[in-house]
Amino acid sequence: MTGGWLRPAVFGAMDGLVSNFALIAGMDGGTESGSRFIVLAGLAGLAAGAFSMAAGEYTSVASQRELARAEIEVERREIQRHPTDEERELADTYRAKGLDPDLASQVAKQFHADPDQALEEHVREELGIDPNDLPSPVVAAASSFVCFGAGAFIPLLPYLLGASTVLPALVLSLTALFLCGAVVSRVTTRSWWYSGLRQLLLGGAAAALTYFVGTLVGPGIG
């Protein structure tokens, strides 16, 4: 029961941190260290990424919500047109879960005494959807926007405070990547150190590759 905010929040923060860290590393590799262009690129990456993530999350969750509602309406019509068959189908579902056949029939009959309760039960059992807890596209978009911006701000912060090399951003970003990975392990089966180290290595590799590209391309521009 998260209202659709947890997944976009987690992935928004991760994506913001990795993408802007890599962008800033690439700019640092291809331009004079500490230049205003790095700060400008970091701010542009933060804004563009946050708006893009928010738009993508809104569209994705809105489409998911519309699909769920369409499936719920199909189930509603089936209950209205074939109530006996649907009641039998619900009873069969309970029997498959181990209920006594007579008890399963009684429970299904009791649910079908109220069309709204019958619909909710069929949707949960057959579609795996809670009709009262569909994700909100606005909440998903807002959480993605805020968390992407927060993640993207981390590697930019040292430059805003006057850093002249990429080293402070590197240390801060790698630490944040490890901590984010460790936090995500709370909802997975992986250990905190494994998830943290995996995220650190992946984010660090992305930044290293982008830095290398910057050193190759940067001197030839302008």
JSON list of C-alpha atoms in Angstrom, two decimals:
[
{"chain": "A", "resi": 1, "resn": "MET", "atom": "CA", "xyz": [0.00, 0.00, 0.00]},
{"chain": "A", "resi": 2, "resn": "THR", "atom": "CA", "xyz": [2.34, 2.76, -1.20]},
{"chain": "A", "resi": 3, "resn": "GLY", "atom": "CA", "xyz": [0.07, 4.70, -3.55]},
{"chain": "A", "resi": 4, "resn": "GLY", "atom": "CA", "xyz": [2.51, 4.06, -6.38]},
{"chain": "A", "resi": 5, "resn": "TRP", "atom": "CA", "xyz": [5.31, 6.27, -5.00]},
{"chain": "A", "resi": 6, "resn": "LEU", "atom": "CA", "xyz": [7.89, 3.78, -3.69]},
{"chain": "A", "resi": 7, "resn": "ARG", "atom": "CA", "xyz": [9.18, 2.31, -6.96]},
{"chain": "A", "resi": 8, "resn": "PRO", "atom": "CA", "xyz": [9.50, 5.63, -8.84]},
{"chain": "A", "resi": 9, "resn": "ALA", "atom": "CA", "xyz": [11.08, 7.21, -5.76]},
{"chain": "A", "resi": 10, "resn": "VAL", "atom": "CA", "xyz": [13.76, 4.52, -5.45]},
{"chain": "A", "resi": 11, "resn": "PHE", "atom": "CA", "xyz": [14.56, 4.30, -9.15]},
{"chain": "A", "resi": 12, "resn": "GLY", "atom": "CA", "xyz": [14.32, 8.07, -9.56]},
{"chain": "A", "resi": 13, "resn": "ALA", "atom": "CA", "xyz": [16.96, 8.65, -6.89]},
{"chain": "A", "resi": 14, "resn": "MET", "atom": "CA", "xyz": [19.22, 5.94, -8.30]},
{"chain": "A", "resi": 15, "resn": "ASP", "atom": "CA", "xyz": [18.86, 7.18, -11.87]},
{"chain": "A", "resi": 16, "resn": "GLY", "atom": "CA", "xyz": [19.41, 10.80, -10.90]},
{"chain": "A", "resi": 17, "resn": "LEU", "atom": "CA", "xyz": [22.56, 9.98, -8.97]},
{"chain": "A", "resi": 18, "resn": "VAL", "atom": "CA", "xyz": [24.10, 7.71, -11.62]},
{"chain": "A", "resi": 19, "resn": "SER", "atom": "CA", "xyz": [23.16, 9.75, -14.69]},
{"chain": "A", "resi": 20, "resn": "ASN", "atom": "CA", "xyz": [24.24, 13.14, -13.33]},
{"chain": "A", "resi": 21, "resn": "PHE", "atom": "CA", "xyz": [27.39, 11.70, -11.77]},
{"chain": "A", "resi": 22, "resn": "ALA", "atom": "CA", "xyz": [28.31, 10.22, -15.16]},
{"chain": "A", "resi": 23, "resn": "LEU", "atom": "CA", "xyz": [27.40, 13.45, -16.96]},
{"chain": "A", "resi": 24, "resn": "ILE", "atom": "CA", "xyz": [29.52, 15.56, -14.62]},
{"chain": "A", "resi": 25, "resn": "ALA", "atom": "CA", "xyz": [32.41, 13.10, -14.85]},
{"chain": "A", "resi": 26, "resn": "GLY", "atom": "CA", "xyz": [32.26, 13.28, -18.64]},
{"chain": "A", "resi": 27, "resn": "MET", "atom": "CA", "xyz": [32.26, 17.06, -18.57]},
{"chain": "A", "resi": 28, "resn": "ASP", "atom": "CA", "xyz": [35.15, 17.08, -16.11]},
{"chain": "A", "resi": 29, "resn": "GLY", "atom": "CA", "xyz": [37.12, 14.78, -18.37]},
{"chain": "A", "resi": 30, "resn": "GLY", "atom": "CA", "xyz": [36.49, 16.90, -21.44]},
{"chain": "A", "resi": 31, "resn": "THR", "atom": "CA", "xyz": [36.68, 20.43, -20.06]},
{"chain": "A", "resi": 32, "resn": "GLU", "atom": "CA", "xyz": [38.79, 22.45, -17.68]},
{"chain": "A", "resi": 33, "resn": "SER", "atom": "CA", "xyz": [38.20, 21.20, -14.14]},
{"chain": "A", "resi": 34, "resn": "GLY", "atom": "CA", "xyz": [36.01, 23.40, -12.02]},
{"chain": "A", "resi": 35, "resn": "SER", "atom": "CA", "xyz": [34.71, 25.38, -14.98]},
{"chain": "A", "resi": 36, "resn": "ARG", "atom": "CA", "xyz": [31.25, 26.88, -14.99]},
{"chain": "A", "resi": 37, "resn": "PHE", "atom": "CA", "xyz": [30.34, 24.57, -17.87]},
{"chain": "A", "resi": 38, "resn": "ILE", "atom": "CA", "xyz": [30.39, 21.59, -15.50]},
{"chain": "A", "resi": 39, "resn": "VAL", "atom": "CA", "xyz": [27.94, 23.30, -13.16]},
{"chain": "A", "resi": 40, "resn": "LEU", "atom": "CA", "xyz": [25.75, 24.33, -16.08]},
{"chain": "A", "resi": 41, "resn": "ALA", "atom": "CA", "xyz": [25.75, 20.80, -17.49]},
{"chain": "A", "resi": 42, "resn": "GLY", "atom": "CA", "xyz": [24.95, 19.35, -14.06]},
{"chain": "A", "resi": 43, "resn": "LEU", "atom": "CA", "xyz": [22.03, 21.72, -13.54]},
{"chain": "A", "resi": 44, "resn": "ALA", "atom": "CA", "xyz": [20.74, 21.06, -17.05]},
{"chain": "A", "resi": 45, "resn": "GLY", "atom": "CA", "xyz": [21.06, 17.31, -16.50]},
{"chain": "A", "resi": 46, "resn": "LEU", "atom": "CA", "xyz": [19.18, 17.58, -13.22]},
{"chain": "A", "resi": 47, "resn": "ALA", "atom": "CA", "xyz": [16.32, 19.58, -14.70]},
{"chain": "A", "resi": 48, "resn": "ALA", "atom": "CA", "xyz": [16.02, 17.63, -17.94]},
{"chain": "A", "resi": 49, "resn": "GLY", "atom": "CA", "xyz": [16.24, 14.27, -16.21]},
{"chain": "A", "resi": 50, "resn": "ALA", "atom": "CA", "xyz": [13.73, 15.16, -13.49]},
{"chain": "A", "resi": 51, "resn": "PHE", "atom": "CA", "xyz": [11.13, 16.41, -15.98]},
{"chain": "A", "resi": 52, "resn": "SER", "atom": "CA", "xyz": [11.74, 13.46, -18.29]},
{"chain": "A", "resi": 53, "resn": "MET", "atom": "CA", "xyz": [11.42, 10.94, -15.47]},
{"chain": "A", "resi": 54, "resn": "ALA", "atom": "CA", "xyz": [8.24, 12.59, -14.19]},
{"chain": "A", "resi": 55, "resn": "ALA", "atom": "CA", "xyz": [6.66, 12.57, -17.65]},
{"chain": "A", "resi": 56, "resn": "GLY", "atom": "CA", "xyz": [7.64, 8.95, -18.23]},
{"chain": "A", "resi": 57, "resn": "GLU", "atom": "CA", "xyz": [6.32, 7.82, -14.84]},
{"chain": "A", "resi": 58, "resn": "TYR", "atom": "CA", "xyz": [3.05, 9.68, -15.31]},
{"chain": "A", "resi": 59, "resn": "THR", "atom": "CA", "xyz": [2.46, 8.08, -18.71]},
{"chain": "A", "resi": 60, "resn": "SER", "atom": "CA", "xyz": [3.47, 4.62, -17.53]},
{"chain": "A", "resi": 61, "resn": "VAL", "atom": "CA", "xyz": [1.37, 4.61, -14.36]},
{"chain": "A", "resi": 62, "resn": "ALA", "atom": "CA", "xyz": [-1.60, 6.28, -16.07]},
{"chain": "A", "resi": 63, "resn": "SER", "atom": "CA", "xyz": [-1.56, 3.57, -18.75]},
{"chain": "A", "resi": 64, "resn": "GLN", "atom": "CA", "xyz": [-1.26, 0.87, -16.08]},
{"chain": "A", "resi": 65, "resn": "ARG", "atom": "CA", "xyz": [-4.19, 2.36, -14.17]},
{"chain": "A", "resi": 66, "resn": "GLU", "atom": "CA", "xyz": [-6.34, 2.61, -17.31]},
{"chain": "A", "resi": 67, "resn": "LEU", "atom": "CA", "xyz": [-5.57, -1.00, -18.21]},
{"chain": "A", "resi": 68, "resn": "ALA", "atom": "CA", "xyz": [-6.51, -2.15, -14.69]},
{"chain": "A", "resi": 69, "resn": "ARG", "atom": "CA", "xyz": [-9.79, -0.25, -14.85]},
{"chain": "A", "resi": 70, "resn": "ALA", "atom": "CA", "xyz": [-10.58, -1.76, -18.24]},
{"chain": "A", "resi": 71, "resn": "GLU", "atom": "CA", "xyz": [-9.97, -5.28, -16.87]},
{"chain": "A", "resi": 72, "resn": "ILE", "atom": "CA", "xyz": [-12.15, -4.51, -13.84]},
{"chain": "A", "resi": 73, "resn": "GLU", "atom": "CA", "xyz": [-14.98, -3.40, -16.12]},
{"chain": "A", "resi": 74, "resn": "VAL", "atom": "CA", "xyz": [-14.69, -6.62, -18.12]},
{"chain": "A", "resi": 75, "resn": "GLU", "atom": "CA", "xyz": [-14.99, -8.60, -14.90]},
{"chain": "A", "resi": 76, "resn": "ARG", "atom": "CA", "xyz": [-17.98, -6.49, -13.81]},
{"chain": "A", "resi": 77, "resn": "ARG", "atom": "CA", "xyz": [-19.82, -7.27, -17.03]},
{"chain": "A", "resi": 78, "resn": "GLU", "atom": "CA", "xyz": [-19.05, -10.98, -16.70]},
{"chain": "A", "resi": 79, "resn": "ILE", "atom": "CA", "xyz": [-20.54, -11.02, -13.19]},
{"chain": "A", "resi": 80, "resn": "GLN", "atom": "CA", "xyz": [-23.66, -9.22, -14.42]},
{"chain": "A", "resi": 81, "resn": "ARG", "atom": "CA", "xyz": [-24.15, -11.50, -17.42]},
{"chain": "A", "resi": 82, "resn": "HIS", "atom": "CA", "xyz": [-23.13, -14.85, -15.92]},
{"chain": "A", "resi": 83, "resn": "PRO", "atom": "CA", "xyz": [-23.52, -14.60, -12.14]},
{"chain": "A", "resi": 84, "resn": "THR", "atom": "CA", "xyz": [-23.89, -18.35, -11.57]},
{"chain": "A", "resi": 85, "resn": "ASP", "atom": "CA", "xyz": [-20.83, -19.25, -13.62]},
{"chain": "A", "resi": 86, "resn": "GLU", "atom": "CA", "xyz": [-18.78, -16.54, -11.92]},
{"chain": "A", "resi": 87, "resn": "GLU", "atom": "CA", "xyz": [-19.86, -17.72, -8.47]},
{"chain": "A", "resi": 88, "resn": "ARG", "atom": "CA", "xyz": [-18.85, -21.24, -9.36]},
{"chain": "A", "resi": 89, "resn": "GLU", "atom": "CA", "xyz": [-15.53, -19.98, -10.67]},
{"chain": "A", "resi": 90, "resn": "LEU", "atom": "CA", "xyz": [-14.85, -18.15, -7.41]},
{"chain": "A", "resi": 91, "resn": "ALA", "atom": "CA", "xyz": [-15.72, -21.27, -5.40]},
{"chain": "A", "resi": 92, "resn": "ASP", "atom": "CA", "xyz": [-13.30, -23.29, -7.56]},
{"chain": "A", "resi": 93, "resn": "THR", "atom": "CA", "xyz": [-10.59, -20.76, -6.76]},
{"chain": "A", "resi": 94, "resn": "TYR", "atom": "CA", "xyz": [-11.15, -21.24, -3.04]},
{"chain": "A", "resi": 95, "resn": "ARG", "atom": "CA", "xyz": [-11.14, -25.03, -3.42]},
{"chain": "A", "resi": 96, "resn": "ALA", "atom": "CA", "xyz": [-7.81, -24.82, -5.27]},
{"chain": "A", "resi": 97, "resn": "LYS", "atom": "CA", "xyz": [-6.44, -22.95, -2.25]},
{"chain": "A", "resi": 98, "resn": "GLY", "atom": "CA", "xyz": [-7.44, -25.79, 0.05]},
{"chain": "A", "resi": 99, "resn": "LEU", "atom": "CA", "xyz": [-10.87, -24.82, 1.37]},
{"chain": "A", "resi": 100, "resn": "ASP", "atom": "CA", "xyz": [-13.45, -27.52, 1.99]},
{"chain": "A", "resi": 101, "resn": "PRO", "atom": "CA", "xyz": [-15.72, -27.74, -1.10]},
{"chain": "A", "resi": 102, "resn": "ASP", "atom": "CA", "xyz": [-18.89, -26.92, 0.80]},
{"chain": "A", "resi": 103, "resn": "LEU", "atom": "CA", "xyz": [-17.24, -24.04, 2.66]},
{"chain": "A", "resi": 104, "resn": "ALA", "atom": "CA", "xyz": [-15.80, -22.69, -0.61]},
{"chain": "A", "resi": 105, "resn": "SER", "atom": "CA", "xyz": [-19.28, -22.67, -2.15]},
{"chain": "A", "resi": 106, "resn": "GLN", "atom": "CA", "xyz": [-20.75, -20.91, 0.89]},
{"chain": "A", "resi": 107, "resn": "VAL", "atom": "CA", "xyz": [-18.06, -18.21, 0.89]},
{"chain": "A", "resi": 108, "resn": "ALA", "atom": "CA", "xyz": [-18.49, -17.61, -2.85]},
{"chain": "A", "resi": 109, "resn": "LYS", "atom": "CA", "xyz": [-22.27, -17.41, -2.44]},
{"chain": "A", "resi": 110, "resn": "GLN", "atom": "CA", "xyz": [-21.92, -14.91, 0.39]},
{"chain": "A", "resi": 111, "resn": "PHE", "atom": "CA", "xyz": [-19.64, -12.67, -1.66]},
{"chain": "A", "resi": 112, "resn": "HIS", "atom": "CA", "xyz": [-22.00, -12.80, -4.62]},
{"chain": "A", "resi": 113, "resn": "ALA", "atom": "CA", "xyz": [-24.88, -11.61, -2.45]},
{"chain": "A", "resi": 114, "resn": "ASP", "atom": "CA", "xyz": [-23.30, -8.14, -2.87]},
{"chain": "A", "resi": 115, "resn": "PRO", "atom": "CA", "xyz": [-22.25, -7.36, -6.49]},
{"chain": "A", "resi": 116, "resn": "ASP", "atom": "CA", "xyz": [-19.60, -4.85, -5.36]},
{"chain": "A", "resi": 117, "resn": "GLN", "atom": "CA", "xyz": [-17.99, -7.30, -2.95]},
{"chain": "A", "resi": 118, "resn": "ALA", "atom": "CA", "xyz": [-18.15, -10.03, -5.58]},
{"chain": "A", "resi": 119, "resn": "LEU", "atom": "CA", "xyz": [-16.37, -7.77, -8.07]},
{"chain": "A", "resi": 120, "resn": "GLU", "atom": "CA", "xyz": [-13.61, -6.86, -5.60]},
{"chain": "A", "resi": 121, "resn": "GLU", "atom": "CA", "xyz": [-13.03, -10.51, -4.72]},
{"chain": "A", "resi": 122, "resn": "HIS", "atom": "CA", "xyz": [-12.92, -11.67, -8.35]},
{"chain": "A", "resi": 123, "resn": "VAL", "atom": "CA", "xyz": [-10.51, -8.87, -9.27]},
{"chain": "A", "resi": 124, "resn": "ARG", "atom": "CA", "xyz": [-8.18, -9.70, -6.39]},
{"chain": "A", "resi": 125, "resn": "GLU", "atom": "CA", "xyz": [-8.26, -13.45, -6.96]},
{"chain": "A", "resi": 126, "resn": "GLU", "atom": "CA", "xyz": [-8.16, -13.54, -10.76]},
{"chain": "A", "resi": 127, "resn": "LEU", "atom": "CA", "xyz": [-6.28, -10.38, -11.73]},
{"chain": "A", "resi": 128, "resn": "GLY", "atom": "CA", "xyz": [-4.16, -9.78, -8.65]},
{"chain": "A", "resi": 129, "resn": "ILE", "atom": "CA", "xyz": [-5.43, -6.20, -8.47]},
{"chain": "A", "resi": 130, "resn": "ASP", "atom": "CA", "xyz": [-6.73, -4.29, -5.48]},
{"chain": "A", "resi": 131, "resn": "PRO", "atom": "CA", "xyz": [-9.39, -2.00, -7.02]},
{"chain": "A", "resi": 132, "resn": "ASN", "atom": "CA", "xyz": [-9.17, 0.30, -3.98]},
{"chain": "A", "resi": 133, "resn": "ASP", "atom": "CA", "xyz": [-5.41, 0.78, -4.21]},
{"chain": "A", "resi": 134, "resn": "LEU", "atom": "CA", "xyz": [-4.61, 1.55, -7.84]},
{"chain": "A", "resi": 135, "resn": "PRO", "atom": "CA", "xyz": [-1.40, 3.58, -8.23]},
{"chain": "A", "resi": 136, "resn": "SER", "atom": "CA", "xyz": [-1.73, 7.33, -8.78]},
{"chain": "A", "resi": 137, "resn": "PRO", "atom": "CA", "xyz": [0.09, 8.73, -11.84]},
{"chain": "A", "resi": 138, "resn": "VAL", "atom": "CA", "xyz": [0.39, 12.14, -10.16]},
{"chain": "A", "resi": 139, "resn": "VAL", "atom": "CA", "xyz": [1.98, 10.66, -7.03]},
{"chain": "A", "resi": 140, "resn": "ALA", "atom": "CA", "xyz": [4.34, 8.54, -9.13]},
{"chain": "A", "resi": 141, "resn": "ALA", "atom": "CA", "xyz": [5.38, 11.50, -11.27]},
{"chain": "A", "resi": 142, "resn": "ALA", "atom": "CA", "xyz": [5.92, 13.78, -8.28]},
{"chain": "A", "resi": 143, "resn": "SER", "atom": "CA", "xyz": [7.96, 11.24, -6.31]},
{"chain": "A", "resi": 144, "resn": "SER", "atom": "CA", "xyz": [10.08, 10.47, -9.38]},
{"chain": "A", "resi": 145, "resn": "PHE", "atom": "CA", "xyz": [10.67, 14.18, -10.03]},
{"chain": "A", "resi": 146, "resn": "VAL", "atom": "CA", "xyz": [11.68, 14.99, -6.46]},
{"chain": "A", "resi": 147, "resn": "CYS", "atom": "CA", "xyz": [13.87, 11.92, -5.92]},
{"chain": "A", "resi": 148, "resn": "PHE", "atom": "CA", "xyz": [15.61, 12.19, -9.30]},
{"chain": "A", "resi": 149, "resn": "GLY", "atom": "CA", "xyz": [16.40, 15.82, -8.50]},
{"chain": "A", "resi": 150, "resn": "ALA", "atom": "CA", "xyz": [17.72, 14.89, -5.05]},
{"chain": "A", "resi": 151, "resn": "GLY", "atom": "CA", "xyz": [19.92, 12.13, -6.47]},
{"chain": "A", "resi": 152, "resn": "ALA", "atom": "CA", "xyz": [21.20, 14.31, -9.30]},
{"chain": "A", "resi": 153, "resn": "PHE", "atom": "CA", "xyz": [22.06, 17.13, -6.89]},
{"chain": "A", "resi": 154, "resn": "ILE", "atom": "CA", "xyz": [24.55, 15.00, -4.92]},
{"chain": "A", "resi": 155, "resn": "PRO", "atom": "CA", "xyz": [27.41, 14.92, -7.49]},
{"chain": "A", "resi": 156, "resn": "LEU", "atom": "CA", "xyz": [26.76, 18.56, -8.35]},
{"chain": "A", "resi": 157, "resn": "LEU", "atom": "CA", "xyz": [27.01, 19.82, -4.77]},
{"chain": "A", "resi": 158, "resn": "PRO", "atom": "CA", "xyz": [30.84, 19.88, -4.47]},
{"chain": "A", "resi": 159, "resn": "TYR", "atom": "CA", "xyz": [31.12, 22.05, -7.59]},
{"chain": "A", "resi": 160, "resn": "LEU", "atom": "CA", "xyz": [28.53, 24.46, -6.26]},
{"chain": "A", "resi": 161, "resn": "LEU", "atom": "CA", "xyz": [30.64, 24.72, -3.09]},
{"chain": "A", "resi": 162, "resn": "GLY", "atom": "CA", "xyz": [33.74, 25.58, -5.11]},
{"chain": "A", "resi": 163, "resn": "ALA", "atom": "CA", "xyz": [35.39, 22.23, -5.84]},
{"chain": "A", "resi": 164, "resn": "SER", "atom": "CA", "xyz": [37.99, 22.44, -8.60]},
{"chain": "A", "resi": 165, "resn": "THR", "atom": "CA", "xyz": [38.43, 18.71, -9.24]},
{"chain": "A", "resi": 166, "resn": "VAL", "atom": "CA", "xyz": [36.13, 15.74, -9.68]},
{"chain": "A", "resi": 167, "resn": "LEU", "atom": "CA", "xyz": [37.49, 14.01, -6.56]},
{"chain": "A", "resi": 168, "resn": "PRO", "atom": "CA", "xyz": [34.96, 15.41, -4.01]},
{"chain": "A", "resi": 169, "resn": "ALA", "atom": "CA", "xyz": [32.06, 14.57, -6.34]},
{"chain": "A", "resi": 170, "resn": "LEU", "atom": "CA", "xyz": [33.55, 11.11, -6.83]},
{"chain": "A", "resi": 171, "resn": "VAL", "atom": "CA", "xyz": [33.79, 10.37, -3.11]},
{"chain": "A", "resi": 172, "resn": "LEU", "atom": "CA", "xyz": [30.35, 11.80, -2.33]},
{"chain": "A", "resi": 173, "resn": "SER", "atom": "CA", "xyz": [28.65, 10.04, -5.23]},
{"chain": "A", "resi": 174, "resn": "LEU", "atom": "CA", "xyz": [30.21, 6.63, -4.61]},
{"chain": "A", "resi": 175, "resn": "THR", "atom": "CA", "xyz": [29.26, 6.84, -0.94]},
{"chain": "A", "resi": 176, "resn": "ALA", "atom": "CA", "xyz": [25.69, 7.76, -1.86]},
{"chain": "A", "resi": 177, "resn": "LEU", "atom": "CA", "xyz": [25.53, 4.92, -4.40]},
{"chain": "A", "resi": 178, "resn": "PHE", "atom": "CA", "xyz": [26.60, 2.40, -1.79]},
{"chain": "A", "resi": 179, "resn": "LEU", "atom": "CA", "xyz": [24.07, 3.73, 0.74]},
{"chain": "A", "resi": 180, "resn": "CYS", "atom": "CA", "xyz": [21.24, 3.69, -1.84]},
{"chain": "A", "resi": 181, "resn": "GLY", "atom": "CA", "xyz": [22.05, 0.10, -2.76]},
{"chain": "A", "resi": 182, "resn": "ALA", "atom": "CA", "xyz": [22.16, -0.89, 0.90]},
{"chain": "A", "resi": 183, "resn": "VAL", "atom": "CA", "xyz": [18.75, 0.72, 1.52]},
{"chain": "A", "resi": 184, "resn": "VAL", "atom": "CA", "xyz": [17.20, -1.08, -1.46]},
{"chain": "A", "resi": 185, "resn": "SER", "atom": "CA", "xyz": [18.34, -4.41, 0.03]},
{"chain": "A", "resi": 186, "resn": "ARG", "atom": "CA", "xyz": [15.72, -3.93, 2.75]},
{"chain": "A", "resi": 187, "resn": "VAL", "atom": "CA", "xyz": [13.03, -4.90, 0.23]},
{"chain": "A", "resi": 188, "resn": "THR", "atom": "CA", "xyz": [15.04, -7.66, -1.51]},
{"chain": "A", "resi": 189, "resn": "THR", "atom": "CA", "xyz": [16.66, -10.92, -0.49]},
{"chain": "A", "resi": 190, "resn": "ARG", "atom": "CA", "xyz": [20.20, -9.64, -1.05]},
{"chain": "A", "resi": 191, "resn": "SER", "atom": "CA", "xyz": [22.50, -8.61, 1.80]},
{"chain": "A", "resi": 192, "resn": "TRP", "atom": "CA", "xyz": [23.04, -4.88, 2.36]},
{"chain": "A", "resi": 193, "resn": "TRP", "atom": "CA", "xyz": [26.73, -5.02, 1.51]},
{"chain": "A", "resi": 194, "resn": "TYR", "atom": "CA", "xyz": [26.11, -6.93, -1.75]},
{"chain": "A", "resi": 195, "resn": "SER", "atom": "CA", "xyz": [23.43, -4.51, -2.95]},
{"chain": "A", "resi": 196, "resn": "GLY", "atom": "CA", "xyz": [25.48, -1.51, -1.87]},
{"chain": "A", "resi": 197, "resn": "LEU", "atom": "CA", "xyz": [28.66, -2.74, -3.55]},
{"chain": "A", "resi": 198, "resn": "ARG", "atom": "CA", "xyz": [26.80, -3.69, -6.73]},
{"chain": "A", "resi": 199, "resn": "GLN", "atom": "CA", "xyz": [25.29, -0.23, -7.03]},
{"chain": "A", "resi": 200, "resn": "LEU", "atom": "CA", "xyz": [28.63, 1.42, -6.29]},
{"chain": "A", "resi": 201, "resn": "LEU", "atom": "CA", "xyz": [30.42, -0.61, -8.98]},
{"chain": "A", "resi": 202, "resn": "LEU", "atom": "CA", "xyz": [27.75, -0.07, -11.62]},
{"chain": "A", "resi": 203, "resn": "GLY", "atom": "CA", "xyz": [27.50, 3.67, -10.99]},
{"chain": "A", "resi": 204, "resn": "GLY", "atom": "CA", "xyz": [31.27, 4.02, -10.78]},
{"chain": "A", "resi": 205, "resn": "ALA", "atom": "CA", "xyz": [31.71, 2.13, -14.06]},
{"chain": "A", "resi": 206, "resn": "ALA", "atom": "CA", "xyz": [29.20, 4.39, -15.82]},
{"chain": "A", "resi": 207, "resn": "ALA", "atom": "CA", "xyz": [31.01, 7.50, -14.58]},
{"chain": "A", "resi": 208, "resn": "ALA", "atom": "CA", "xyz": [34.45, 6.10, -15.49]},
{"chain": "A", "resi": 209, "resn": "LEU", "atom": "CA", "xyz": [33.36, 5.27, -19.02]},
{"chain": "A", "resi": 210, "resn": "THR", "atom": "CA", "xyz": [31.78, 8.70, -19.49]},
{"chain": "A", "resi": 211, "resn": "TYR", "atom": "CA", "xyz": [34.90, 10.39, -18.10]},
{"chain": "A", "resi": 212, "resn": "PHE", "atom": "CA", "xyz": [36.99, 8.42, -20.61]},
{"chain": "A", "resi": 213, "resn": "VAL", "atom": "CA", "xyz": [34.72, 9.48, -23.46]},
{"chain": "A", "resi": 214, "resn": "GLY", "atom": "CA", "xyz": [35.06, 13.09, -22.28]},
{"chain": "A", "resi": 215, "resn": "THR", "atom": "CA", "xyz": [38.85, 12.92, -22.33]},
{"chain": "A", "resi": 216, "resn": "LEU", "atom": "CA", "xyz": [38.76, 11.58, -25.87]},
{"chain": "A", "resi": 217, "resn": "VAL", "atom": "CA", "xyz": [36.17, 13.92, -27.34]},
{"chain": "A", "resi": 218, "resn": "GLY", "atom": "CA", "xyz": [36.60, 17.07, -25.27]},
{"chain": "A", "resi": 219, "resn": "PRO", "atom": "CA", "xyz": [39.98, 18.28, -26.54]},
{"chain": "A", "resi": 220, "resn": "GLY", "atom": "CA", "xyz": [38.80, 18.06, -30.14]},
{"chain": "A", "resi": 221, "resn": "ILE", "atom": "CA", "xyz": [35.76, 20.33, -29.59]},
{"chain": "A", "resi": 222, "resn": "GLY", "atom": "CA", "xyz": [36.04, 24.04, -30.02]}
]
